[in-house]
Coordinates of C-alpha atoms in Angstrom, one line a residue:
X1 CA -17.2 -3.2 12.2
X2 CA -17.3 -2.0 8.3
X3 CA -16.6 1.4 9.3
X4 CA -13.6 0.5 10.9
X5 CA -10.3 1.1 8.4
X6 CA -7.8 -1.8 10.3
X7 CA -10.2 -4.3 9.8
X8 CA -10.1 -3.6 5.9
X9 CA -6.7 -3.2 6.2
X10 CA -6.2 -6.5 7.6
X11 CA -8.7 -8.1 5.0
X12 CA -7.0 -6.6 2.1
X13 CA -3.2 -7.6 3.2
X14 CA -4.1 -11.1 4.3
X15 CA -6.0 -11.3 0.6
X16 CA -2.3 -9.9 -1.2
X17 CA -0.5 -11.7 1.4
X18 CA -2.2 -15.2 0.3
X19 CA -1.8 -14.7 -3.1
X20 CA 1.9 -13.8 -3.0
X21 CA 2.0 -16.9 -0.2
X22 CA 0.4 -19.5 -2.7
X23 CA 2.1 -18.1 -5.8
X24 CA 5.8 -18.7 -3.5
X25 CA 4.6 -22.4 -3.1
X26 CA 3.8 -23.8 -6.1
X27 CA 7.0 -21.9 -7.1
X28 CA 8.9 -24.3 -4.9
X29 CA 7.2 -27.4 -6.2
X30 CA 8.1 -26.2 -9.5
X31 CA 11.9 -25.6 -8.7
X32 CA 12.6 -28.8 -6.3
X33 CA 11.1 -31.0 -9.4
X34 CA 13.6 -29.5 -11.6
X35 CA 16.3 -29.6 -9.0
X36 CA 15.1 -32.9 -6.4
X37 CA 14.7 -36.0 -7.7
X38 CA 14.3 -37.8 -4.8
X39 CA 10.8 -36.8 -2.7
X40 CA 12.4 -38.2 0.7
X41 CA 14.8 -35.0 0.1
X42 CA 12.1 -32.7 -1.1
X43 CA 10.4 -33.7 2.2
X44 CA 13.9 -33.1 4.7
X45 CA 14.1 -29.5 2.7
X46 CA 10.3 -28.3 3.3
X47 CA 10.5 -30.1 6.7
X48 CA 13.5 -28.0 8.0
X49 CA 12.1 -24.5 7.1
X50 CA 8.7 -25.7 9.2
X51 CA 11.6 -27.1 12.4
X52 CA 13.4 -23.1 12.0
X53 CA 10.0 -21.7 12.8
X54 CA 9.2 -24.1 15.9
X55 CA 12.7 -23.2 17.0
X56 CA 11.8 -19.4 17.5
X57 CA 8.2 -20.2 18.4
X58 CA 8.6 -19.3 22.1
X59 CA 10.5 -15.9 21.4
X60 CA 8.1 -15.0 19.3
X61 CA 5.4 -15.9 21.5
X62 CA 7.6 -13.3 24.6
X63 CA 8.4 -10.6 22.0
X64 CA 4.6 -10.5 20.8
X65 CA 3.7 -10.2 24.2
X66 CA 6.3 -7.4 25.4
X67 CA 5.8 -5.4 22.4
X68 CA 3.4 -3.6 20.0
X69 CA 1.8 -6.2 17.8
X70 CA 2.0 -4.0 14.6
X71 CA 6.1 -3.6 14.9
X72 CA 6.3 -6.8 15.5
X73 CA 4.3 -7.8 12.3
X74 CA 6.1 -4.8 10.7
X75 CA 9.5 -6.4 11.2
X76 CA 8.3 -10.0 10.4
X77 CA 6.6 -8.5 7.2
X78 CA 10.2 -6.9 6.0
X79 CA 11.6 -10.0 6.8
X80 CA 9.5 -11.8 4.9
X81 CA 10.7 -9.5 1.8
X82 CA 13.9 -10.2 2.2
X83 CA 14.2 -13.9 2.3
X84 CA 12.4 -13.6 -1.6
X85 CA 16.0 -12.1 -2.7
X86 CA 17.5 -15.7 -1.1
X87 CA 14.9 -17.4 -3.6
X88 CA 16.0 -15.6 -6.4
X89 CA 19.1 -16.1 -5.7
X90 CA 18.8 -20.0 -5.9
X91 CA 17.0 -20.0 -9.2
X92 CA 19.8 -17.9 -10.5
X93 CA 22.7 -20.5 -9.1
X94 CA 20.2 -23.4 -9.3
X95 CA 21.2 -23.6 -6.0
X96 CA 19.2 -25.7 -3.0
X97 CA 21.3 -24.2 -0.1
X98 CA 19.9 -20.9 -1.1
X99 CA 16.2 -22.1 -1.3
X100 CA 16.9 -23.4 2.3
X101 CA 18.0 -20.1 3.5
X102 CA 14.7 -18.3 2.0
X103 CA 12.3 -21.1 3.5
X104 CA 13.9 -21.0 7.0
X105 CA 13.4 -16.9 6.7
X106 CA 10.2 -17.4 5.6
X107 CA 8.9 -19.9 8.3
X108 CA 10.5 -17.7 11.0
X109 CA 8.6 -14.5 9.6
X110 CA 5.9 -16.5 9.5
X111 CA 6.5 -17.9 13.3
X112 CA 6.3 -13.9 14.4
X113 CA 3.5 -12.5 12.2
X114 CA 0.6 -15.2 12.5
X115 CA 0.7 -14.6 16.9
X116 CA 1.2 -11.2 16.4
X117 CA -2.2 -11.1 13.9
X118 CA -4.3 -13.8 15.9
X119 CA -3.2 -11.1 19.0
X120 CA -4.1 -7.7 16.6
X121 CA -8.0 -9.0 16.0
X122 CA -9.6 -8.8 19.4
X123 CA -7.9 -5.1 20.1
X124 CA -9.3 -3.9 16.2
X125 CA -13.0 -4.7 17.1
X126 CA -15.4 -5.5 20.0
X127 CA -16.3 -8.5 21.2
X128 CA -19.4 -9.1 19.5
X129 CA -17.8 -8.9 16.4
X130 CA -15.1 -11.1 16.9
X131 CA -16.7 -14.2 15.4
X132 CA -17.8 -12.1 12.1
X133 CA -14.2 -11.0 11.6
X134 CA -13.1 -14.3 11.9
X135 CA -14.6 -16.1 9.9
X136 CA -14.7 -13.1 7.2
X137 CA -11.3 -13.5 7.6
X138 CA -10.7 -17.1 7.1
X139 CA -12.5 -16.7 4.0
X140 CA -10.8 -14.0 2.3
X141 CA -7.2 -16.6 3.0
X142 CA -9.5 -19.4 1.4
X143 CA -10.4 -17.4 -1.4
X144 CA -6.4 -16.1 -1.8
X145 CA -5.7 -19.8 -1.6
X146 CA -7.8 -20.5 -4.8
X147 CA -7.2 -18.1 -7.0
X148 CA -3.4 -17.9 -6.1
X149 CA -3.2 -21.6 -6.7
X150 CA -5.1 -21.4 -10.5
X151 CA -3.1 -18.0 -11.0
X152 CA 0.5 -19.6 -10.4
X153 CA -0.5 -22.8 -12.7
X154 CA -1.5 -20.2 -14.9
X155 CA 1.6 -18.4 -14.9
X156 CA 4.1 -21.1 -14.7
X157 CA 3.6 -22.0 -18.2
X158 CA 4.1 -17.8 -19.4
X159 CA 6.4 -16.5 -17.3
X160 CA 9.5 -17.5 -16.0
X161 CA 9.8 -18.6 -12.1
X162 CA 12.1 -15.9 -11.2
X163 CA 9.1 -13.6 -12.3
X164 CA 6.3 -15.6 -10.7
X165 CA 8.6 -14.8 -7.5
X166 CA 9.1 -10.9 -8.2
X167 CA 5.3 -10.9 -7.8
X168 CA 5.2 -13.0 -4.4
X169 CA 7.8 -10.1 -3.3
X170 CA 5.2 -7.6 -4.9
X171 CA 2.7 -8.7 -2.9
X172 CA 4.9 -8.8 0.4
X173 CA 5.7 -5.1 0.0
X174 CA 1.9 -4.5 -0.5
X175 CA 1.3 -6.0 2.7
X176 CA 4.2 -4.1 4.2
X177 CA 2.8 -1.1 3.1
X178 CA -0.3 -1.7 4.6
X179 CA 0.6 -2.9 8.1
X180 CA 1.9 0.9 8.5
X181 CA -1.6 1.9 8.4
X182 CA -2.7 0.0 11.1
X183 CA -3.7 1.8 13.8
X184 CA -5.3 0.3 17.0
X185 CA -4.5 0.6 21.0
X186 CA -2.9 -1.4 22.7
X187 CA -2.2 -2.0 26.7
X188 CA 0.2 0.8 27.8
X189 CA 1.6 -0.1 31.3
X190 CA 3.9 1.3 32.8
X191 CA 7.1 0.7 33.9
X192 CA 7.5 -1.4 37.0
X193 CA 4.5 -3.6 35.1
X194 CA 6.4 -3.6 31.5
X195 CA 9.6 -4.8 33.6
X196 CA 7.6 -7.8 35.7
X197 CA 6.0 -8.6 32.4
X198 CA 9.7 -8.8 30.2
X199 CA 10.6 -11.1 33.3
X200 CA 8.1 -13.6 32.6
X201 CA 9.0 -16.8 29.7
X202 CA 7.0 -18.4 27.5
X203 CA 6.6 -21.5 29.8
X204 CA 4.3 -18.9 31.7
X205 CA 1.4 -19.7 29.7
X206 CA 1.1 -23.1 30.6
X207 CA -0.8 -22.6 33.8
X208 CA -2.9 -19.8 32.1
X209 CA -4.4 -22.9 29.9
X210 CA -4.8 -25.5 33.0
X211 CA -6.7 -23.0 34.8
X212 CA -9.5 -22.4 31.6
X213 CA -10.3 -26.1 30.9
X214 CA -12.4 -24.6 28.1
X215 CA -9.2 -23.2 26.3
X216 CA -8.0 -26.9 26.7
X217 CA -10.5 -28.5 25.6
X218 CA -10.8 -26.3 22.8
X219 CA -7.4 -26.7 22.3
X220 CA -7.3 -30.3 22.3
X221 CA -10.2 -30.7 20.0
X222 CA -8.8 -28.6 17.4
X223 CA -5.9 -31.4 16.8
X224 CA -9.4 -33.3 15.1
X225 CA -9.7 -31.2 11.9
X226 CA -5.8 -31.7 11.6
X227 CA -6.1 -35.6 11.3
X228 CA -7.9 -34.8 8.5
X229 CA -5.8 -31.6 7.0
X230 CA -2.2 -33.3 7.5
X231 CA -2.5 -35.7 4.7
X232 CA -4.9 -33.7 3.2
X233 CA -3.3 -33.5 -0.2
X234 CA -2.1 -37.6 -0.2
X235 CA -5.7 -38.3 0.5
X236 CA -6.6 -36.3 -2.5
X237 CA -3.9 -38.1 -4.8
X238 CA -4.8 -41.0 -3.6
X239 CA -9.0 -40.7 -4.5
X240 CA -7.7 -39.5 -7.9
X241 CA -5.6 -43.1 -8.5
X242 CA -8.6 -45.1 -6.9
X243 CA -11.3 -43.4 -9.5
X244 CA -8.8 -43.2 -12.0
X245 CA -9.8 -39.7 -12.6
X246 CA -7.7 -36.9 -13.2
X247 CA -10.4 -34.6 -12.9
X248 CA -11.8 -35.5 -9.2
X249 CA -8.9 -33.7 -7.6
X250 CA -10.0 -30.2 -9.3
X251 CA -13.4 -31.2 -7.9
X252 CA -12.5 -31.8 -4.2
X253 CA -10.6 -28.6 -3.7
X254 CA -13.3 -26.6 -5.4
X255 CA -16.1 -28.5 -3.1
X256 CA -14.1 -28.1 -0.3
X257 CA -13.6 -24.3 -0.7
X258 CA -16.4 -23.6 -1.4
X259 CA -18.2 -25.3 1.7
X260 CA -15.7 -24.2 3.7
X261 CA -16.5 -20.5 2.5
X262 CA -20.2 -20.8 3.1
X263 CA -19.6 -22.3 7.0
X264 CA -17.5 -19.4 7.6
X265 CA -19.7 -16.7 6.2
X266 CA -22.7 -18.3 8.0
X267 CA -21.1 -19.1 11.4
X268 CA -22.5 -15.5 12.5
X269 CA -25.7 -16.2 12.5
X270 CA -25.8 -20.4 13.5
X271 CA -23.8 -18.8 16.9
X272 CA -26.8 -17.2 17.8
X273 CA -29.0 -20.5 17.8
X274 CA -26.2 -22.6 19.4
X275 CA -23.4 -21.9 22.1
X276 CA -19.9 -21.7 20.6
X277 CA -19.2 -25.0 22.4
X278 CA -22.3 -27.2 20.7
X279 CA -20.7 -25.7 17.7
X280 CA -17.3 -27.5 18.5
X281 CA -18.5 -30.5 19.3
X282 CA -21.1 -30.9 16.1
X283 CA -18.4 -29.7 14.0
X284 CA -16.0 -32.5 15.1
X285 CA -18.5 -35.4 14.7
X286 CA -19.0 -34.3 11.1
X287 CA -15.2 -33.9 10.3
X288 CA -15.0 -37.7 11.7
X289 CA -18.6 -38.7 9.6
X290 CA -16.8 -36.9 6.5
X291 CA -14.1 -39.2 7.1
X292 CA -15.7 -42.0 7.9
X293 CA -18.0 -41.6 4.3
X294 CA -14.2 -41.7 2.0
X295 CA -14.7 -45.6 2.7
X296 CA -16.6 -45.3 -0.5
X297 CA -14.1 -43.3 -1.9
X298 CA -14.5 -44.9 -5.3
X299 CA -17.8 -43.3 -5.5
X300 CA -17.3 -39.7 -6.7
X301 CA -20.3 -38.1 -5.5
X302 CA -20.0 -39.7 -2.2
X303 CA -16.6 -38.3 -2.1
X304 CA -17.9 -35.0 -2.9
X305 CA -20.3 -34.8 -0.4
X306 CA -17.5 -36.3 2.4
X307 CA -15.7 -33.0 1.2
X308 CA -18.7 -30.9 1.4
X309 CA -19.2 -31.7 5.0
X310 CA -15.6 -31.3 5.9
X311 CA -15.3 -27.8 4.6
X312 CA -18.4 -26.8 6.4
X313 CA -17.6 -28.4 9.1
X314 CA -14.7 -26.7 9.4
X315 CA -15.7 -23.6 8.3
X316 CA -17.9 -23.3 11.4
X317 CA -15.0 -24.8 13.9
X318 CA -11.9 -22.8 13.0
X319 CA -13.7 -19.5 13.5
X320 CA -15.4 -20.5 16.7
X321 CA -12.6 -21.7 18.4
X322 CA -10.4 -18.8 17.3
X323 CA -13.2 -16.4 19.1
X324 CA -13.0 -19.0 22.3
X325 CA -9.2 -18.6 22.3
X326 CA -9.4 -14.4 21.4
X327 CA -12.0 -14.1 24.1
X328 CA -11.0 -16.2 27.0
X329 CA -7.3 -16.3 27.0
X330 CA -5.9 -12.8 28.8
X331 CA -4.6 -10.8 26.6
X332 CA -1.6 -10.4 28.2
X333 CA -0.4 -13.8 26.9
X334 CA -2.2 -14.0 23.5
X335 CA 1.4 -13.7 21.9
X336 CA 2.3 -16.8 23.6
X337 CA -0.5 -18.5 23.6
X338 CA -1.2 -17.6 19.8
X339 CA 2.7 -19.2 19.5
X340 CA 2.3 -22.2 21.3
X341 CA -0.7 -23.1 19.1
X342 CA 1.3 -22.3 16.0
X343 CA 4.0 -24.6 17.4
X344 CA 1.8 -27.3 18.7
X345 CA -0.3 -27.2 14.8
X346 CA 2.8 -27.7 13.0
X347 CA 4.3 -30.3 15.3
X348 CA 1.0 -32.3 14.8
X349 CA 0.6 -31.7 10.8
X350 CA 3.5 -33.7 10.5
X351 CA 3.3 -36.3 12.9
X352 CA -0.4 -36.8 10.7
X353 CA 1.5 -36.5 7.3
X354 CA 4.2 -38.7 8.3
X355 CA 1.2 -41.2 9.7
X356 CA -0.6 -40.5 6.7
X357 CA 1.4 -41.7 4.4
X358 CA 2.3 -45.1 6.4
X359 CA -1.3 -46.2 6.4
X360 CA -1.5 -45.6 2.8
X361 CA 1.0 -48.1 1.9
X362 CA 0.3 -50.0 4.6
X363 CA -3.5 -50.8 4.7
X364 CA -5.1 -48.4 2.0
X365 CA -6.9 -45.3 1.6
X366 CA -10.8 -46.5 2.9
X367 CA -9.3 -48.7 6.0
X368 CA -7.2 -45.3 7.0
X369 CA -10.6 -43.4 6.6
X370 CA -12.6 -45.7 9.0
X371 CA -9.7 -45.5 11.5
X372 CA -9.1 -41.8 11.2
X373 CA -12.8 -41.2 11.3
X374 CA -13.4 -43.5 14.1
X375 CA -10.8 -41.8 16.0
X376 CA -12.3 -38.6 16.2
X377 CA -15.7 -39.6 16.5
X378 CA -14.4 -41.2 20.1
X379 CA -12.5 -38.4 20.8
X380 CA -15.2 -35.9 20.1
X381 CA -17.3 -38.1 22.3
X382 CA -15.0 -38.4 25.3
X383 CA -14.9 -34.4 25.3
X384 CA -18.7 -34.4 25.0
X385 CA -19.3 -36.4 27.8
X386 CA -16.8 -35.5 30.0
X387 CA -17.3 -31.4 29.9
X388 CA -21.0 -31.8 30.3
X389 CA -20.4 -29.5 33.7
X390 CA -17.7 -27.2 32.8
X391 CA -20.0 -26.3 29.2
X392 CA -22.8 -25.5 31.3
X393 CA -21.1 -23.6 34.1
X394 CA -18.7 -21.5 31.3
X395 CA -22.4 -21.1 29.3
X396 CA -23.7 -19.5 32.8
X397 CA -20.9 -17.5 33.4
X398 CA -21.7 -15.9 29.8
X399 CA -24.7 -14.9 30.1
X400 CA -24.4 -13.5 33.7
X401 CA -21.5 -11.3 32.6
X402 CA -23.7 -10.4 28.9

């Protein structure tokens, strides 16, 4: 798999990508404080670049399908380019119509290139190496997510924010330049095939799911680790005000990171003790035992260790069920499937946030915990119990056809 040039290709622009990605978003928090006062309208702002890129989730999904995933990520990539001039356009008018423009370009860039990529990995290597790449590859975003986070605080406070945008757009032409590289094959079919295949809509993948209940079921249980993500930031805040420390927040991300860094780098070799499904289901019992510890968030090393299992918890999950999605979806429809996901991950972030931050006022951050934690406890549960059969006939199936 090291040999193989796209797969370093597609480590190296998701690595630039993140960085240029994470330096663009705590360059918006740093222009809508100047320019927002009010956080209900920050919210609205963010919100509607996230609804532009649900809007075009189901042509995306077709178009990924119908055509060669590295133009499509080409185009997307350009388009992604772009809508940095629309940034610096607002900083220069101090302008928030313009910032709108860039974030609905952005989200919809974003709505195209993420199928397109999730499609890309299973036609760059084998099988067997799927699960590697992927959690390789959810590490390197982790690790662009930390140091473009620390690099942009960094910067804020030397540089200008126009400039801390020029290098987001660096970075986007970097990852431009790259995609032209790729080189992988794809399905070539031929005509009366291409035209039956144009015909079909992006509704068409909703019977592809019902009839693999273990894509469902996968599918369903990845919503867990998003009860937890969605207000992951407000839960953070929140600790911080409880301990009245300053310096737990720096503390959480960097235990979190890290853990989640080591369950993706040793996923690989836990997938050869247990079947991807055991995985799943262990994984989503500790996510809701994490939660279910931040009762005694006013402890700090508690809390640490509640973030320590989460990260490695899902660490091991989000690879795992991206290999069970790569692997058993046809890949005919990974565009569409890969965009209904997107879709459906977005929709349910903030319905969580939104929820989130209702319980907080409402009945506190450790009552929230116990409810959130209990919550996917049960529903980790009801899946376990209730898929006994189709785990052990899908786990047959595998090893007949290995």
């Amino acid at each position: 798999m090291w040999r193989n040039k796209n797969v370093w290709i597609l480590l190296t622009g998701e690595f630039i990508a993140g960085l240029g990605l994470w330096l663009g978003i705590i360059g918006n928090l740093e222009f809508m404080q100047e320019q927002i006062p009010s956080d209900f309208l920050k919210s609205l702002l963010l919100a509607a670049g996230l609804l532009a890129g649900i809007a075009v989730g189901p042509l995306a999904g077709r178009l990924t399908d119908q055509y060669s995933k590295r133009t499509v990520m080409l185009i997307s990539g350009f388009v992604r380019v772009i809508s940095v001039v629309f940034m610096l356009i607002a900083i220069q008018t101090s302008s928030v119509w313009w910032m709108l423009v860039f974030l609905v370009l952005l989200q919809i860039s974003a709505a195209f290139y993420f199928p397109a990529l999730q499609a890309a990995i299973p036609l760059v290597v084998d099988e067997k190496d799927l699960l590697q790449l992927n959690g390789v590859h959810m590490n390197v975003s982790t690790l662009s997510r930390i140091i473009g986070t620390a690099a942009a605080g960094i910067l804020l406070v030397v540089i200008p924010l126009n400039a801390v945008y020029l290098l987001s757009m660096a970075a986007y032409i970097v990852l431009f330049g790259l995609t032209w590289f790729l080189d992988f094959a794809e399905n070539k079919k031929d005509s009366s095939v291409k035209g039956s295949q144009q015909k079909q809509g992006f509704k068409d993948v909703f019977p592809i799911i019902v009839k693999l209940p273990i894509v469902m079921m996968t599918l369903i249980l990845t919503l867990i680790p998003l009860i937890f993500l969605g207000g992951f930031n407000l839960v953070v805040i929140n600790i911080s005000e409880l301990q009245d420390s300053s310096a737990i927040k720096g503390w959480i991300y960097t235990a979190e990171g890290l853990a989640f860094m080591s369950g993706a780098f040793l996923i690989k070799r836990i997938s050869y003790k247990f079947s991807p499904y055991k995985i799943l289901f262990a994984s989503s019992m500790l996510i809701g035992f994490s939660q279910l510890m931040l009762y005694f968030a006013n402890q700090p090393i508690l809390t640490i260790i509640s973030f320590l299992m989460f990260g490695f918890s899902v660490g091991c999950f989000f690879p795992t069920a991206a290999t069970i999605f790569q692997t058993r979806v046809p890949k005919d429809f990974h565009g569409r499937f890969f965009s209904f996901r997107n879709m459906m991950d977005r929709v349910f972030f903030q319905v969580v946030l939104l929820m989130t931050g209702f319980l907080l006022d409402a009945v506190g951050l450790q009552n929230m915990s116990v409810m959130f934690g209990a919550l996917s406890i049960v529903m980790t549960a009801i899946f376990f119990l209730g898929s006994r059969n189709l785990r052990a006939s899908a786990e047959t199936e595998q090893s007949i056809s290995s």
